């Protein structure tokens, strides 16, 4: 094995030297577009979801518009929500765009762009449930709360009662919001805490569910970028400001969230 590695290393060094010699003197080719790698979790309509094999949604279109402005090719990686920040931190991804809420805790790990949307945490229950208001939600073991793992809904709900949560033991974490909603339909959980726009999409797609008429928490969505990558942060913020000024941002959001 060691020998194999050694041989591989020597071959690689030669290949690199050969490339330096050849590539260096080669006539300048048309510069290839650099890739802008975005990580998302495409189970979060209307921000990001799949239509067949295609990624669609507000975040996808905003990311594409930013890539266009930067003259880059957008590449989309669909990953678990909880692995986006780590991947951005380690440069696996250039940016995370996933209806991601700016929180103090996340700000310890990454930088965030200026905010491009507002999210509200809401509660979905079964229409025939006797949970009718936030006051009916109890962290006393009498009900279970479904959330998407590692989201703010998860973080808030799992917190202690003193901090406004329902206690970790009463929260069941799912890979996607859709899975949590499925668990609500089959009675495994009695309430799902999730962002308002996906909540609306899920309630529309599933009979017998409704959203409690109350805001659980209000938050800002922004783009996560590695702390060291201040150059990209600035470019993204400039692009967002231009998109805002051109009315493009509003146009994208209106397309997916028609004003009533
Ligand atoms: N806004 C919430 C958060 O930042 C949920 C985001 C979930 N996004 C997704 N693409 N699944 O934690």
Coordinates of C-alpha atoms and ligand atoms in Angstrom, one line a residue:
X1 CA 0.0 0.0 0.0
X2 CA 2.8 2.4 1.0
X3 CA 4.7 1.6 -2.1
X4 CA 1.7 2.2 -4.2
X5 CA 1.2 5.6 -2.6
X6 CA 4.8 6.5 -3.2
X7 CA 4.5 5.5 -6.9
X8 CA 1.3 7.4 -7.2
X9 CA 2.9 10.5 -5.6
X10 CA 5.9 10.3 -8.0
X11 CA 3.6 10.0 -11.0
X12 CA 1.5 12.9 -9.8
X13 CA 4.6 15.1 -9.4
X14 CA 5.7 14.3 -12.9
X15 CA 2.2 14.9 -14.2
X16 CA 2.1 18.3 -12.5
X17 CA 5.6 19.3 -13.8
X18 CA 4.5 18.3 -17.3
X19 CA 1.4 20.4 -16.9
X20 CA 3.3 23.4 -15.6
X21 CA 5.5 23.2 -18.7
X22 CA 2.8 22.6 -21.2
X23 CA -0.1 24.6 -19.7
X24 CA 2.1 27.5 -18.9
X25 CA 3.1 28.1 -22.5
X26 CA -0.2 27.1 -24.0
X27 CA -1.9 29.9 -25.8
X28 CA -4.5 31.6 -23.6
X29 CA -7.8 29.7 -23.9
X30 CA -11.1 31.3 -23.4
X31 CA -11.3 31.6 -19.7
X32 CA -13.7 29.0 -18.3
X33 CA -16.3 30.2 -15.9
X34 CA -15.6 29.6 -12.3
X35 CA -18.1 27.5 -10.4
X36 CA -20.1 28.8 -7.5
X37 CA -21.1 25.9 -5.3
X38 CA -24.3 26.3 -3.3
X39 CA -25.5 23.9 -0.7
X40 CA -29.2 23.6 0.0
X41 CA -31.7 21.1 1.3
X42 CA -34.3 20.9 -1.4
X43 CA -37.3 19.8 0.6
X44 CA -38.4 23.3 1.6
X45 CA -41.0 24.7 -0.7
X46 CA -41.2 27.4 -2.0
X47 CA -37.6 28.2 -1.2
X48 CA -36.0 25.1 -2.6
X49 CA -37.6 21.9 -3.9
X50 CA -37.4 19.6 -6.9
X51 CA -39.7 19.4 -9.9
X52 CA -38.7 16.2 -11.4
X53 CA -34.9 16.4 -11.6
X54 CA -34.9 20.1 -11.6
X55 CA -34.2 22.3 -8.6
X56 CA -36.6 25.2 -8.3
X57 CA -37.7 27.8 -5.8
X58 CA -36.8 31.3 -4.5
X59 CA -33.4 30.4 -3.2
X60 CA -32.4 28.6 -6.3
X61 CA -33.4 31.6 -8.5
X62 CA -31.7 34.1 -6.2
X63 CA -28.5 32.0 -6.3
X64 CA -28.7 31.7 -10.1
X65 CA -29.2 35.5 -10.3
X66 CA -26.1 36.1 -8.1
X67 CA -24.0 33.6 -10.1
X68 CA -25.0 35.4 -13.3
X69 CA -24.0 38.7 -11.8
X70 CA -20.6 37.3 -10.7
X71 CA -20.2 35.6 -14.2
X72 CA -20.0 32.2 -12.5
X73 CA -21.6 28.9 -13.1
X74 CA -23.9 27.8 -10.3
X75 CA -23.6 24.3 -9.0
X76 CA -26.3 23.0 -6.6
X77 CA -25.6 20.4 -3.9
X78 CA -28.6 19.0 -2.2
X79 CA -27.5 17.9 1.3
X80 CA -29.0 17.5 4.8
X81 CA -29.8 20.8 6.3
X82 CA -27.6 20.2 9.3
X83 CA -24.5 19.6 7.2
X84 CA -24.7 22.9 5.3
X85 CA -22.9 25.1 7.9
X86 CA -20.1 22.6 8.4
X87 CA -19.6 22.3 4.7
X88 CA -19.4 26.0 4.2
X89 CA -16.9 26.3 7.0
X90 CA -14.6 23.7 5.5
X91 CA -15.0 25.2 1.9
X92 CA -16.8 22.2 0.6
X93 CA -19.4 24.7 -0.5
X94 CA -19.0 28.4 -1.3
X95 CA -22.3 29.3 0.2
X96 CA -25.4 27.9 1.9
X97 CA -28.8 29.1 0.7
X98 CA -31.6 27.2 2.3
X99 CA -34.1 29.5 3.9
X100 CA -31.5 29.7 6.6
X101 CA -32.2 31.8 9.6
X102 CA -29.5 34.0 11.0
X103 CA -28.8 33.0 14.6
X104 CA -26.2 34.1 17.1
X105 CA -25.0 30.5 17.3
X106 CA -24.6 30.1 13.6
X107 CA -22.8 33.4 13.4
X108 CA -20.0 31.9 15.6
X109 CA -19.3 29.5 12.7
X110 CA -20.1 31.4 9.5
X111 CA -20.8 34.9 8.1
X112 CA -24.2 35.8 6.8
X113 CA -25.1 38.0 3.8
X114 CA -27.6 40.7 4.2
X115 CA -31.0 39.2 4.7
X116 CA -33.2 38.6 1.6
X117 CA -36.4 37.3 3.3
X118 CA -38.3 37.0 6.5
X119 CA -39.4 33.7 8.0
X120 CA -41.9 33.0 10.7
X121 CA -42.0 29.8 12.8
X122 CA -45.5 28.5 12.9
X123 CA -47.2 25.4 14.3
X124 CA -49.1 22.9 12.1
X125 CA -51.7 20.7 13.8
X126 CA -54.4 18.3 12.7
X127 CA -57.6 20.1 12.0
X128 CA -59.5 17.8 14.3
X129 CA -57.0 18.3 17.1
X130 CA -57.9 20.1 20.3
X131 CA -54.7 22.2 20.1
X132 CA -56.2 25.5 19.0
X133 CA -53.6 28.0 20.3
X134 CA -50.1 28.3 21.4
X135 CA -51.3 27.9 25.0
X136 CA -52.5 24.4 24.3
X137 CA -48.9 23.3 23.5
X138 CA -47.5 21.5 26.5
X139 CA -44.0 20.2 27.2
X140 CA -45.4 17.9 29.9
X141 CA -45.1 14.7 28.0
X142 CA -48.7 14.7 26.9
X143 CA -47.7 15.5 23.3
X144 CA -44.9 15.2 20.8
X145 CA -43.5 17.9 18.6
X146 CA -42.2 17.1 15.1
X147 CA -39.4 19.2 13.6
X148 CA -36.8 19.1 10.8
X149 CA -33.5 18.2 12.4
X150 CA -31.1 21.1 13.1
X151 CA -33.5 23.8 12.1
X152 CA -34.5 26.7 14.3
X153 CA -37.8 24.9 14.9
X154 CA -35.8 22.0 16.3
X155 CA -33.5 24.3 18.4
X156 CA -36.4 26.3 19.9
X157 CA -38.7 23.4 20.5
X158 CA -36.0 21.3 22.1
X159 CA -35.0 24.0 24.5
X160 CA -36.1 24.0 28.2
X161 CA -39.4 25.3 29.3
X162 CA -37.7 28.3 31.0
X163 CA -36.4 29.2 27.5
X164 CA -39.7 28.8 25.9
X165 CA -39.2 25.3 24.6
X166 CA -40.9 22.0 25.2
X167 CA -38.0 19.9 26.3
X168 CA -35.8 17.6 24.2
X169 CA -37.6 14.5 25.2
X170 CA -40.8 15.7 23.7
X171 CA -39.3 16.6 20.3
X172 CA -39.0 14.1 17.4
X173 CA -36.5 15.1 14.7
X174 CA -37.0 14.2 11.1
X175 CA -34.7 14.5 8.1
X176 CA -37.1 16.8 6.3
X177 CA -40.1 19.0 7.1
X178 CA -42.2 16.7 4.8
X179 CA -41.3 13.7 7.0
X180 CA -42.4 15.6 10.1
X181 CA -45.7 16.5 8.4
X182 CA -46.1 12.8 7.5
X183 CA -45.6 11.9 11.2
X184 CA -48.3 14.5 12.1
X185 CA -50.7 12.9 9.7
X186 CA -50.2 9.4 11.2
X187 CA -50.4 10.8 14.8
X188 CA -46.8 10.1 15.8
X189 CA -46.5 13.8 16.7
X190 CA -49.3 16.3 17.6
X191 CA -47.7 19.5 16.3
X192 CA -45.0 20.4 13.7
X193 CA -42.9 23.5 14.2
X194 CA -41.6 24.9 10.9
X195 CA -41.2 28.0 8.8
X196 CA -44.5 29.6 7.6
X197 CA -44.1 29.3 3.8
X198 CA -43.2 25.6 3.8
X199 CA -46.0 25.1 6.3
X200 CA -48.5 26.6 3.9
X201 CA -47.2 24.4 1.1
X202 CA -47.4 21.3 3.2
X203 CA -50.9 22.1 4.5
X204 CA -52.1 22.8 0.9
X205 CA -50.7 19.4 -0.2
X206 CA -52.1 17.4 2.6
X207 CA -55.7 17.3 3.8
X208 CA -56.8 17.6 7.4
X209 CA -54.0 19.9 8.6
X210 CA -54.0 23.5 9.7
X211 CA -51.7 26.2 10.9
X212 CA -52.3 27.8 14.3
X213 CA -53.1 31.5 13.9
X214 CA -50.0 32.6 15.8
X215 CA -46.4 33.5 15.2
X216 CA -44.1 31.4 17.2
X217 CA -40.9 33.3 16.2
X218 CA -39.9 35.8 13.5
X219 CA -36.5 35.5 11.8
X220 CA -34.3 36.6 8.9
X221 CA -33.1 34.4 6.1
X222 CA -29.6 35.0 4.7
X223 CA -26.8 33.3 2.8
X224 CA -24.1 31.5 4.8
X225 CA -20.5 32.1 3.7
X226 CA -17.2 31.0 5.3
X227 CA -15.8 33.5 7.7
X228 CA -12.5 33.7 5.7
X229 CA -14.2 34.3 2.4
X230 CA -14.9 38.0 2.9
X231 CA -14.4 38.6 -0.8
X232 CA -17.3 36.4 -1.7
X233 CA -19.4 37.9 1.1
X234 CA -18.9 41.3 -0.4
X235 CA -19.7 40.2 -3.9
X236 CA -22.8 38.4 -2.8
X237 CA -24.0 41.5 -0.8
X238 CA -23.4 43.7 -3.8
X239 CA -25.2 41.3 -6.0
X240 CA -28.2 41.2 -3.6
X241 CA -28.3 45.0 -3.4
X242 CA -28.4 45.2 -7.1
X243 CA -31.1 42.6 -7.4
X244 CA -33.1 44.4 -4.8
X245 CA -32.7 47.7 -6.7
X246 CA -33.6 46.2 -10.0
X247 CA -36.7 44.7 -8.5
X248 CA -35.5 41.3 -9.4
X249 CA -35.6 40.0 -5.8
X250 CA -39.2 41.0 -5.4
X251 CA -40.0 39.5 -8.8
X252 CA -38.6 36.1 -7.8
X253 CA -40.3 36.1 -4.4
X254 CA -43.7 37.2 -5.9
X255 CA -43.4 34.4 -8.4
X256 CA -43.4 31.8 -5.6
X257 CA -45.3 33.7 -3.0
X258 CA -48.1 35.6 -4.8
X259 CA -49.3 38.5 -2.7
X260 CA -52.9 38.1 -1.6
Ligands
LIG1 N1 -35.3 28.7 8.8 C1 -35.0 27.4 9.4 C2 -33.6 27.4 9.9 O1 -32.8 28.2 9.4 C3 -35.3 26.2 8.6 C4 -34.6 26.1 7.3 C5 -34.8 24.8 6.6 N2 -34.3 24.9 5.3 C6 -34.4 23.8 4.4 N3 -34.0 24.1 3.2 N4 -34.7 22.7 4.8 O2 -33.2 26.6 10.7

